[in-house]
Amino acid sequence: MFIDDETISSMADVAHIFLSQEERNKIAEEFDSLQQSFETLSKLDIQEVEPTVYPITDKNVFREDTIWESLSIDKALANAPEKDKGFFLVPRIIEE
């Protein structure tokens, strides 16, 4: 077992969460599975693999900036349920 029940309980205490015995067992199983995956990866022969800095080779895929006319204040506020002096009116959510 990669991680024991005492370690899981200690981590739960630090996180201030309660874990049942069933949950601690499941976490232990998941850690064991994770450890097995890492062991499998560590056995791979990667001598011929070139290191990569960026795994994605795409170049700039962003569109060009273009200027276009934006909405007028009147059009932007046309469907607003409430408006005042060119602004949207919304309910207050923070009290002073």
Short mmCIF file of C-alpha atoms in Angstrom, two decimals, residues 7-63:
data_model
loop_
_atom_site.label_atom_id
_atom_site.label_comp_id
_atom_site.label_asym_id
_atom_site.label_seq_id
_atom_site.Cartn_x
_atom_site.Cartn_y
_atom_site.Cartn_z
CA THR A 7 -1.49 9.28 6.74
CA ILE A 8 -4.90 9.71 5.14
CA SER A 9 -6.44 10.49 8.54
CA SER A 10 -3.69 13.02 9.22
CA MET A 11 -4.30 14.74 5.87
CA ALA A 12 -8.04 14.83 6.59
CA ASP A 13 -7.36 16.43 9.98
CA VAL A 14 -5.18 19.10 8.39
CA ALA A 15 -7.93 19.78 5.81
CA HIS A 16 -10.55 19.84 8.60
CA ILE A 17 -12.73 17.22 6.90
CA PHE A 18 -14.25 14.03 8.22
CA LEU A 19 -13.68 10.87 6.21
CA SER A 20 -15.44 7.63 6.93
CA GLN A 21 -13.44 4.41 6.90
CA GLU A 22 -14.97 3.59 3.51
CA GLU A 23 -13.80 6.95 2.10
CA ARG A 24 -10.30 6.46 3.53
CA ASN A 25 -10.13 2.99 1.93
CA LYS A 26 -11.23 4.40 -1.43
CA ILE A 27 -8.60 7.16 -1.24
CA ALA A 28 -5.93 4.55 -0.41
CA GLU A 29 -6.99 2.50 -3.46
CA GLU A 30 -6.85 5.59 -5.67
CA PHE A 31 -3.36 6.46 -4.40
CA ASP A 32 -2.25 2.87 -5.08
CA SER A 33 -3.60 3.12 -8.62
CA LEU A 34 -1.79 6.41 -9.09
CA GLN A 35 1.45 4.93 -7.81
CA GLN A 36 1.13 2.01 -10.23
CA SER A 37 0.67 4.45 -13.09
CA PHE A 38 3.82 6.32 -12.09
CA GLU A 39 5.75 3.05 -11.83
CA THR A 40 4.61 2.11 -15.34
CA LEU A 41 5.72 5.49 -16.66
CA SER A 42 9.10 5.23 -14.93
CA LYS A 43 9.77 1.93 -16.76
CA LEU A 44 9.36 3.47 -20.22
CA ASP A 45 12.47 3.85 -22.35
CA ILE A 46 12.60 7.53 -23.27
CA GLN A 47 16.25 7.74 -24.35
CA GLU A 48 15.32 8.43 -27.97
CA VAL A 49 12.55 10.93 -27.17
CA GLU A 50 13.47 14.56 -27.67
CA PRO A 51 12.41 16.87 -24.85
CA THR A 52 9.73 19.34 -25.78
CA VAL A 53 9.24 22.78 -24.35
CA TYR A 54 5.85 23.31 -25.96
CA PRO A 55 3.79 20.21 -26.78
CA ILE A 56 1.58 22.17 -29.18
CA THR A 57 3.31 23.32 -32.35
CA ASP A 58 0.56 25.64 -33.60
CA LYS A 59 1.61 29.18 -34.29
CA ASN A 60 -0.47 32.23 -33.53
CA VAL A 61 -4.05 31.20 -34.26
CA PHE A 62 -5.59 34.48 -33.17
CA ARG A 63 -7.45 36.63 -35.64
#
